[in-house]
Amino acid sequence: MPLPTGDIIGLMLDNLRMRKSVFPISTGSTTKWARGLDIPRGGETVIYTGHMYQLLPYINASVKNLERFEDSFFGKLIFLARFFNKIFNVSTLMAIPYRSDVSEYNQIIRNIAMLLIQAQIEFGYLYESELYTGALAYDMGADDAFKEHARKVYSMLKDNGVKNLITVDPHTTNMLRSVYPTIIDGYDIQVKSYLEVLAEKDIEPVNKVDADIVIHDSCVYARCEDIVEEPRKLLKQAGYRVKEPKDSKILTHCCGGPIESIFPKTANQIGEKRIEQLKDTKAQNAAMMCPICLATLKKAARAEIGISDISTLLAKVYCNGQLRQGRST
Amino acid sequence: MLKVNPEFIEKVKVSEEFDAVACLNCGVCSAICPMEIQLLPRKIFRYAMLGLEEKVLDNTQNIYSCLLCKMCEANCPAEVHIAENVRFLRYYINKNVFKL
């Protein structure tokens, strides 16, 4: 028995309207990654996380519960969660993340920030002012709620004097670079993924590796944002021998993650198909560049192939040890 | 017997971006869909254009199963905005069925 699609989307949209995120978590949780990095507050150029990496540990925990509900009577009771969610944030009850997950995903954003520092890019961070972009609401076709939210995000960026954004994941990049300009008149913010910024800078590796890596392109980066060569250039420059799976670059195979919140079991089946393609290259490790791909394929891989975010691989090679350690996570 | 709702397509088409009419019905999209959904997108677009609202709504689960990964778009010979069209159908269902 599938989960009640309307109730789940309704829950997300209520959250977006009331709490400015489809899956609200505290500002302490969204900004924790930056502790000890001394990133200046605000500025014309800022790193924009869009909360995607920070949300993943909570979404993972929530999907685990949803998987249990998917074929049970309790799935029908999600409408009750929607009712109570108007009074208090039920997401916090549905999703208690593993501490190790939180630490791992925060470290990914730290690595990205440290790579930018290493490349001598000057940037600030909006800390608790930063907002989720509304990507999931857009995908679900909830255009009214999405447009209302996008205007709030744009207004927040303008109030903070932001002119350039350095994004850390494909969905946030796509929303802020390609979707917002179609719905906001006069949108004038320049957006680049950190992979583009690093590739343009010709950052030099501190160490070099000698290993095979299979690359899993993000659908959104490859097909919507034309970000295909940058990750390859950075990996090759680091010494990796980049292997291409059967479906790659603009014809990359989806990880299944986008439907995980509504059809968790089907999402996992799609992920397993992709894992087989990655394993066929005989590489021991695969590079991801999207938090959703990372979470979905890690689960589907069942440790049969190593799954790492590309930033983790790049930080090991391009950053010196002192930067990599940071002060706290 | 199927009931035809001539206003259905106009209600779905909230912007000129909706271009299901450009679909040639060649089937490349169904053949390469990672979800292996035979219905999406070409058959569902036909239902929409013919005003077969009930047939579209019977397939609500399939419409929300679409990953919006755009593998179909990357291979579509008619360059149909498939993912955007699926989003339009979701918008219609969100409004008219789920009352969101």
Short mmCIF file of C-alpha atoms in Angstrom, two decimals:
data_model
loop_
_atom_site.label_atom_id
_atom_site.label_comp_id
_atom_site.label_asym_id
_atom_site.label_seq_id
_atom_site.Cartn_x
_atom_site.Cartn_y
_atom_site.Cartn_z
CA MET A 1 0.00 0.00 0.00
CA PRO A 2 1.68 3.26 -1.08
CA LEU A 3 2.00 6.15 1.35
CA PRO A 4 -0.67 8.87 1.07
CA THR A 5 0.98 11.18 -1.46
CA GLY A 6 -1.31 14.15 -0.81
CA ASP A 7 -0.79 14.07 2.97
CA ILE A 8 3.00 13.85 2.65
CA ILE A 9 3.16 16.73 0.17
CA GLY A 10 0.72 18.66 2.35
CA LEU A 11 2.96 18.15 5.38
CA MET A 12 5.97 19.45 3.45
CA LEU A 13 4.11 22.49 2.15
CA ASP A 14 2.70 23.36 5.57
CA ASN A 15 6.27 23.30 6.85
CA LEU A 16 7.54 25.44 3.98
CA ARG A 17 4.87 28.07 4.59
CA MET A 18 5.08 28.07 8.39
CA ARG A 19 8.72 27.19 9.04
CA LYS A 20 10.49 28.08 5.75
CA SER A 21 11.66 24.54 5.03
CA VAL A 22 9.96 21.35 3.89
CA PHE A 23 11.82 19.63 6.72
CA PRO A 24 12.51 22.20 9.44
CA ILE A 25 15.57 21.74 11.60
CA SER A 26 17.14 24.19 14.03
CA THR A 27 19.51 26.95 12.88
CA GLY A 28 22.07 25.40 15.24
CA SER A 29 21.93 22.25 13.09
CA THR A 30 22.14 24.11 9.79
CA THR A 31 25.12 26.27 10.80
CA LYS A 32 27.09 23.82 12.94
CA TRP A 33 29.34 22.84 10.03
CA ALA A 34 30.88 26.34 10.00
CA ARG A 35 32.03 26.33 13.64
CA GLY A 36 35.68 27.17 13.99
CA LEU A 37 36.21 28.09 10.34
CA ASP A 38 35.97 31.83 11.00
CA ILE A 39 34.03 32.49 7.81
CA PRO A 40 33.01 36.18 7.75
CA ARG A 41 29.32 36.93 8.15
CA GLY A 42 27.65 38.06 4.89
CA GLY A 43 29.40 39.88 2.05
CA GLU A 44 28.84 40.22 -1.68
CA THR A 45 30.05 36.66 -2.33
CA VAL A 46 28.77 33.95 -0.02
CA ILE A 47 28.81 30.16 0.18
CA TYR A 48 25.20 28.98 -0.01
CA THR A 49 24.45 25.53 1.39
CA GLY A 50 20.67 25.59 0.86
CA HIS A 51 20.56 23.17 3.86
CA MET A 52 20.59 20.11 1.61
CA TYR A 53 23.57 18.36 3.20
CA GLN A 54 22.42 19.34 6.70
CA LEU A 55 18.94 17.91 6.06
CA LEU A 56 20.08 14.54 4.78
CA PRO A 57 20.71 12.86 8.17
CA TYR A 58 17.18 13.86 9.21
CA ILE A 59 15.68 12.77 5.90
CA ASN A 60 17.52 9.42 6.16
CA ALA A 61 16.01 8.83 9.59
CA SER A 62 12.57 9.90 8.41
CA VAL A 63 12.70 7.65 5.31
CA LYS A 64 13.56 4.71 7.55
CA ASN A 65 10.30 5.29 9.40
CA LEU A 66 8.35 5.87 6.18
CA GLU A 67 9.64 2.56 4.79
CA ARG A 68 8.09 0.83 7.79
CA PHE A 69 4.81 2.65 7.21
CA GLU A 70 4.72 2.08 3.45
CA ASP A 71 2.86 -1.23 3.55
CA SER A 72 1.18 -0.88 6.90
CA PHE A 73 -2.00 0.56 8.32
CA PHE A 74 0.04 3.31 10.03
CA GLY A 75 0.77 4.85 6.63
CA LYS A 76 -2.85 5.92 6.49
CA LEU A 77 -2.42 7.86 9.71
CA ILE A 78 -0.04 10.38 8.17
CA PHE A 79 -2.97 12.79 7.89
CA LEU A 80 -2.87 12.94 11.71
CA ALA A 81 0.77 13.98 11.59
CA ARG A 82 -0.27 16.79 9.26
CA PHE A 83 -2.94 17.90 11.72
CA PHE A 84 -0.56 17.99 14.70
CA ASN A 85 2.21 19.53 12.57
CA LYS A 86 0.18 22.74 12.48
CA ILE A 87 0.61 22.96 16.25
CA PHE A 88 4.21 21.71 16.62
CA ASN A 89 6.98 20.53 14.30
CA VAL A 90 6.37 16.78 14.01
CA SER A 91 9.43 16.35 11.77
CA THR A 92 11.57 16.38 14.90
CA LEU A 93 9.66 13.34 16.19
CA MET A 94 9.69 11.49 12.87
CA ALA A 95 13.41 11.87 12.40
CA ILE A 96 16.08 11.49 15.04
CA PRO A 97 19.32 11.30 13.05
CA TYR A 98 22.41 9.29 13.84
CA ARG A 99 25.11 11.50 15.30
CA SER A 100 27.64 9.93 12.92
CA ASP A 101 25.48 10.93 9.94
CA VAL A 102 25.22 14.53 11.15
CA SER A 103 28.96 14.70 11.63
CA GLU A 104 29.66 13.15 8.21
CA TYR A 105 27.39 15.51 6.29
CA ASN A 106 28.64 18.57 8.18
CA GLN A 107 32.19 17.53 7.36
CA ILE A 108 31.31 17.53 3.64
CA ILE A 109 30.34 21.22 3.74
CA ARG A 110 33.43 21.97 5.84
CA ASN A 111 35.53 20.26 3.19
CA ILE A 112 33.93 22.38 0.47
CA ALA A 113 34.55 25.57 2.43
CA MET A 114 38.15 24.51 3.09
CA LEU A 115 38.71 23.78 -0.59
CA LEU A 116 37.50 27.30 -1.41
CA ILE A 117 39.81 28.75 1.26
CA GLN A 118 42.68 26.71 -0.14
CA ALA A 119 41.92 28.13 -3.60
CA GLN A 120 42.09 31.62 -2.06
CA ILE A 121 38.48 32.45 -2.80
CA GLU A 122 37.09 35.20 -0.60
CA PHE A 123 33.60 34.42 0.61
CA GLY A 124 31.25 34.92 3.52
CA TYR A 125 28.36 32.92 4.94
CA LEU A 126 24.88 34.00 5.93
CA TYR A 127 24.72 31.67 8.95
CA GLU A 128 21.21 31.57 10.48
CA SER A 129 19.82 33.95 7.81
CA GLU A 130 20.37 31.37 5.07
CA LEU A 131 17.21 29.61 3.85
CA TYR A 132 16.34 26.36 2.12
CA THR A 133 15.54 27.03 -1.57
CA GLY A 134 12.25 25.09 -1.83
CA ALA A 135 13.60 22.55 -4.35
CA LEU A 136 11.38 19.69 -3.20
CA ALA A 137 8.22 21.81 -3.33
CA TYR A 138 9.13 22.75 -6.90
CA ASP A 139 9.65 19.11 -7.88
CA MET A 140 6.29 18.18 -6.38
CA GLY A 141 4.60 20.76 -8.59
CA ALA A 142 3.59 22.92 -5.62
CA ASP A 143 4.29 26.07 -7.56
CA ASP A 144 2.25 28.51 -5.48
CA ALA A 145 4.02 27.65 -2.21
CA PHE A 146 7.35 27.45 -4.04
CA LYS A 147 7.02 30.90 -5.64
CA GLU A 148 6.02 32.47 -2.34
CA HIS A 149 9.06 30.91 -0.68
CA ALA A 150 11.46 31.79 -3.52
CA ARG A 151 10.52 35.46 -3.12
CA LYS A 152 11.37 35.25 0.59
CA VAL A 153 14.77 33.76 -0.26
CA TYR A 154 15.49 36.45 -2.87
CA SER A 155 14.42 39.20 -0.52
CA MET A 156 16.71 37.80 2.19
CA LEU A 157 19.63 37.72 -0.28
CA LYS A 158 19.01 41.32 -1.35
CA ASP A 159 18.65 42.50 2.28
CA ASN A 160 22.07 40.99 2.95
CA GLY A 161 23.64 42.68 -0.09
CA VAL A 162 24.53 39.37 -1.74
CA LYS A 163 25.61 39.50 -5.40
CA ASN A 164 27.35 36.16 -5.95
CA LEU A 165 26.54 32.73 -4.59
CA ILE A 166 28.83 29.73 -4.42
CA THR A 167 26.58 26.71 -4.12
CA VAL A 168 27.49 23.29 -2.76
CA ASP A 169 24.95 20.92 -4.35
CA PRO A 170 23.14 20.52 -7.68
CA HIS A 171 19.57 21.11 -6.48
CA THR A 172 20.41 24.41 -4.78
CA THR A 173 22.46 25.46 -7.81
CA ASN A 174 19.59 24.66 -10.17
CA MET A 175 16.99 26.50 -8.11
CA LEU A 176 19.05 29.65 -7.61
CA ARG A 177 20.62 29.77 -11.07
CA SER A 178 17.98 28.44 -13.47
CA VAL A 179 14.57 28.33 -11.77
CA TYR A 180 14.43 31.52 -9.65
CA PRO A 181 15.16 33.79 -12.66
CA THR A 182 12.04 32.40 -14.39
CA ILE A 183 9.74 33.40 -11.53
CA ILE A 184 11.36 36.50 -10.01
CA ASP A 185 11.42 39.69 -12.08
CA GLY A 186 14.81 41.38 -12.14
CA TYR A 187 16.64 38.47 -10.50
CA ASP A 188 20.28 39.49 -10.71
CA ILE A 189 22.31 37.15 -8.53
CA GLN A 190 25.22 35.27 -10.07
CA VAL A 191 25.42 31.62 -9.09
CA LYS A 192 28.25 29.13 -9.48
CA SER A 193 28.80 25.68 -8.06
CA TYR A 194 31.97 25.29 -5.99
CA LEU A 195 33.10 22.70 -8.56
CA GLU A 196 33.03 25.38 -11.28
CA VAL A 197 34.79 27.87 -9.03
CA LEU A 198 37.56 25.39 -8.18
CA ALA A 199 37.97 24.21 -11.79
CA GLU A 200 38.30 27.82 -13.00
CA LYS A 201 40.89 28.58 -10.32
CA ASP A 202 43.20 25.74 -11.42
CA ILE A 203 43.81 24.81 -7.81
CA GLU A 204 46.99 22.74 -7.32
CA PRO A 205 46.94 19.46 -5.36
CA VAL A 206 49.02 19.30 -2.19
CA ASN A 207 49.31 15.51 -2.43
CA LYS A 208 48.51 13.23 -5.35
CA VAL A 209 46.69 9.91 -5.32
CA ASP A 210 47.04 6.88 -7.56
CA ALA A 211 43.65 5.18 -7.66
CA ASP A 212 40.65 4.37 -9.83
CA ILE A 213 37.40 6.19 -9.20
CA VAL A 214 34.05 5.78 -10.93
CA ILE A 215 32.11 8.99 -11.31
CA HIS A 216 28.35 9.21 -10.78
CA ASP A 217 27.04 12.38 -12.43
CA SER A 218 24.12 14.14 -10.83
CA CYS A 219 21.12 14.36 -13.21
CA VAL A 220 20.64 17.99 -12.25
CA TYR A 221 24.27 19.05 -12.72
CA ALA A 222 24.66 17.14 -16.00
CA ARG A 223 21.29 17.77 -17.67
CA CYS A 224 20.20 21.09 -16.21
CA GLU A 225 23.39 22.95 -15.34
CA ASP A 226 25.94 21.61 -17.83
CA ILE A 227 28.38 20.73 -15.04
CA VAL A 228 30.09 17.65 -16.45
CA GLU A 229 33.76 18.33 -17.12
CA GLU A 230 34.58 20.27 -13.93
CA PRO A 231 34.43 17.32 -11.51
CA ARG A 232 36.41 15.17 -13.95
CA LYS A 233 39.07 17.83 -14.34
CA LEU A 234 39.47 18.18 -10.57
CA LEU A 235 39.65 14.42 -9.98
CA LYS A 236 42.11 13.81 -12.83
CA GLN A 237 44.31 16.68 -11.67
CA ALA A 238 44.35 15.00 -8.26
CA GLY A 239 45.71 11.80 -9.79
CA TYR A 240 42.52 9.74 -9.95
CA ARG A 241 41.93 7.52 -12.98
CA VAL A 242 38.31 8.40 -13.74
CA LYS A 243 36.14 5.48 -14.88
CA GLU A 244 32.85 6.10 -16.66
CA PRO A 245 29.83 3.87 -15.91
CA LYS A 246 27.50 2.68 -18.69
CA ASP A 247 25.27 5.73 -18.31
CA SER A 248 27.32 8.84 -17.68
CA LYS A 249 27.65 12.56 -18.32
CA ILE A 250 24.50 13.98 -19.93
CA LEU A 251 22.99 10.47 -20.07
CA THR A 252 23.67 9.70 -16.42
CA HIS A 253 21.36 7.28 -14.56
CA CYS A 254 19.23 8.68 -11.74
CA CYS A 255 19.98 7.44 -8.20
CA GLY A 256 16.28 7.13 -7.36
CA GLY A 257 16.50 9.61 -4.47
CA PRO A 258 14.02 12.23 -5.72
CA ILE A 259 11.04 9.99 -4.96
CA GLU A 260 12.37 8.62 -1.68
CA SER A 261 10.01 10.63 0.49
CA ILE A 262 6.93 9.17 -1.24
CA PHE A 263 8.05 5.79 -2.61
CA PRO A 264 11.06 4.72 -0.51
CA LYS A 265 11.20 1.10 -1.70
CA THR A 266 11.07 1.99 -5.40
CA ALA A 267 13.78 4.60 -4.84
CA ASN A 268 16.02 1.91 -3.39
CA GLN A 269 15.42 -0.37 -6.38
CA ILE A 270 16.53 2.38 -8.78
CA GLY A 271 19.60 2.95 -6.61
CA GLU A 272 20.49 -0.75 -6.76
CA LYS A 273 20.36 -0.66 -10.58
CA ARG A 274 22.76 2.26 -10.62
CA ILE A 275 25.10 0.57 -8.15
CA GLU A 276 25.41 -2.40 -10.53
CA GLN A 277 26.52 -0.01 -13.30
CA LEU A 278 29.10 1.57 -11.00
CA LYS A 279 30.39 -1.83 -9.86
CA ASP A 280 30.75 -3.01 -13.48
CA THR A 281 33.63 -0.54 -13.93
CA LYS A 282 35.63 -2.57 -11.34
CA ALA A 283 36.52 0.62 -9.47
CA GLN A 284 36.49 0.19 -5.70
CA ASN A 285 35.13 3.67 -5.02
CA ALA A 286 32.55 5.99 -6.54
CA ALA A 287 32.41 9.79 -6.42
CA MET A 288 29.08 11.56 -5.81
CA MET A 289 28.39 15.26 -6.15
CA CYS A 290 24.87 15.48 -4.75
CA PRO A 291 23.71 14.82 -1.17
CA ILE A 292 20.63 12.93 -2.38
CA CYS A 293 22.71 10.65 -4.64
CA LEU A 294 25.18 10.16 -1.79
CA ALA A 295 22.53 9.03 0.71
CA THR A 296 20.53 6.90 -1.73
CA LEU A 297 23.46 5.11 -3.33
CA LYS A 298 25.27 4.57 -0.06
CA LYS A 299 22.23 2.69 1.15
CA ALA A 300 21.86 0.75 -2.09
CA ALA A 301 25.58 -0.12 -2.25
CA ARG A 302 25.52 -2.15 0.97
CA ALA A 303 29.27 -1.54 1.26
CA GLU A 304 29.94 -3.48 -1.98
CA ILE A 305 31.55 -0.34 -3.41
CA GLY A 306 32.83 2.70 -1.54
CA ILE A 307 30.57 5.74 -1.92
CA SER A 308 32.11 9.15 -1.18
CA ASP A 309 31.17 12.73 -1.80
CA ILE A 310 33.57 14.25 -4.32
CA SER A 311 34.47 17.02 -1.87
CA THR A 312 35.82 14.42 0.58
CA LEU A 313 38.08 13.02 -2.14
CA LEU A 314 39.18 16.46 -3.29
CA ALA A 315 39.87 17.79 0.22
CA LYS A 316 42.25 14.89 0.89
CA VAL A 317 44.31 15.92 -2.11
CA TYR A 318 43.94 19.67 -2.41
CA CYS A 319 43.88 20.76 1.24
CA ASN A 320 46.72 20.55 3.70
CA GLY A 321 46.21 18.58 6.92
CA GLN A 322 45.78 21.60 9.16
CA LEU A 323 42.82 22.89 7.17
CA ARG A 324 41.27 19.45 6.92
CA GLN A 325 41.18 18.96 10.66
CA GLY A 326 39.46 22.24 11.47
CA ARG A 327 38.65 22.92 15.12
CA SER A 328 35.35 21.15 15.68
CA THR A 329 32.41 19.56 13.90
CA MET B 1 -17.15 4.42 -21.48
CA LEU B 2 -14.61 7.23 -21.09
CA LYS B 3 -15.76 10.70 -20.22
CA VAL B 4 -14.06 13.56 -22.04
CA ASN B 5 -13.51 16.85 -20.24
CA PRO B 6 -12.65 19.41 -22.94
CA GLU B 7 -11.59 21.98 -20.34
CA PHE B 8 -9.09 19.64 -18.70
CA ILE B 9 -6.13 20.46 -20.96
CA GLU B 10 -6.69 24.19 -20.54
CA LYS B 11 -6.69 23.78 -16.78
CA VAL B 12 -3.45 21.76 -16.88
CA LYS B 13 -1.82 24.22 -19.26
CA VAL B 14 -1.24 27.06 -16.85
CA SER B 15 1.66 28.34 -18.95
CA GLU B 16 2.97 28.11 -22.52
CA GLU B 17 5.73 25.88 -21.16
CA PHE B 18 3.28 22.97 -21.26
CA ASP B 19 4.14 21.44 -24.64
CA ALA B 20 2.81 17.87 -24.48
CA VAL B 21 1.35 18.48 -27.94
CA ALA B 22 4.89 18.36 -29.36
CA CYS B 23 5.20 14.69 -28.37
CA LEU B 24 5.61 12.42 -31.41
CA ASN B 25 4.60 9.34 -29.41
CA CYS B 26 7.79 7.59 -30.57
CA GLY B 27 8.32 5.84 -27.23
CA VAL B 28 12.02 6.57 -26.65
CA CYS B 29 11.10 8.10 -23.30
CA SER B 30 9.35 4.95 -22.08
CA ALA B 31 12.17 2.73 -23.37
CA ILE B 32 14.88 4.50 -21.41
CA CYS B 33 12.94 5.49 -18.27
CA PRO B 34 14.87 4.26 -15.18
CA MET B 35 11.51 3.67 -13.53
CA GLU B 36 10.41 1.52 -16.50
CA ILE B 37 7.00 3.19 -16.42
CA GLN B 38 5.43 2.43 -19.79
CA LEU B 39 2.73 5.01 -19.20
CA LEU B 40 5.03 7.94 -18.67
CA PRO B 41 5.23 10.29 -20.28
CA ARG B 42 3.80 9.72 -23.75
CA LYS B 43 0.55 7.92 -22.87
CA ILE B 44 -0.27 10.25 -20.01
CA PHE B 45 0.27 13.24 -22.33
CA ARG B 46 -2.17 11.73 -24.82
CA TYR B 47 -4.75 11.27 -22.08
CA ALA B 48 -4.29 14.88 -21.01
CA MET B 49 -4.61 16.26 -24.53
CA LEU B 50 -7.72 14.17 -25.20
CA GLY B 51 -9.34 15.50 -22.03
CA LEU B 52 -9.41 12.07 -20.38
CA GLU B 53 -9.19 13.47 -16.88
CA GLU B 54 -10.24 10.23 -15.18
CA LYS B 55 -7.50 8.25 -16.95
CA VAL B 56 -4.94 10.84 -15.86
CA LEU B 57 -6.12 10.79 -12.26
CA ASP B 58 -6.18 6.97 -12.22
CA ASN B 59 -2.43 7.24 -12.75
CA THR B 60 -1.69 9.69 -9.96
CA GLN B 61 0.84 7.34 -8.38
CA ASN B 62 2.76 7.04 -11.65
CA ILE B 63 2.77 10.80 -12.09
CA TYR B 64 4.38 11.26 -8.67
CA SER B 65 6.76 8.33 -9.29
CA CYS B 66 8.54 10.26 -12.04
CA LEU B 67 12.07 11.08 -10.83
CA LEU B 68 12.22 14.27 -12.96
CA CYS B 69 15.71 13.03 -13.84
CA LYS B 70 15.22 14.19 -17.47
CA MET B 71 16.82 11.09 -19.00
CA CYS B 72 13.80 11.08 -21.36
CA GLU B 73 14.30 14.74 -22.24
CA ALA B 74 17.96 14.18 -23.06
CA ASN B 75 16.88 11.55 -25.61
CA CYS B 76 13.64 13.09 -26.89
CA PRO B 77 13.81 13.77 -30.66
CA ALA B 78 11.07 16.41 -30.35
CA GLU B 79 12.74 18.14 -27.37
CA VAL B 80 9.52 18.04 -25.36
CA HIS B 81 9.78 19.61 -21.88
CA ILE B 82 8.76 16.29 -20.36
CA ALA B 83 9.71 16.93 -16.74
CA GLU B 84 8.05 20.33 -16.80
CA ASN B 85 4.89 18.79 -18.25
CA VAL B 86 4.85 16.18 -15.47
CA ARG B 87 5.19 19.01 -12.95
CA PHE B 88 2.16 20.70 -14.52
CA LEU B 89 0.15 17.52 -14.02
CA ARG B 90 1.29 17.39 -10.39
CA TYR B 91 0.27 21.01 -9.94
CA TYR B 92 -3.20 20.18 -11.26
CA ILE B 93 -3.54 17.16 -8.95
CA ASN B 94 -2.21 19.07 -5.93
CA LYS B 95 -4.84 21.73 -6.51
CA ASN B 96 -7.84 19.71 -7.62
CA VAL B 97 -7.45 16.36 -5.88
CA PHE B 98 -5.30 16.93 -2.82
CA LYS B 99 -6.71 20.44 -2.29
CA LEU B 100 -3.28 21.82 -1.41
#
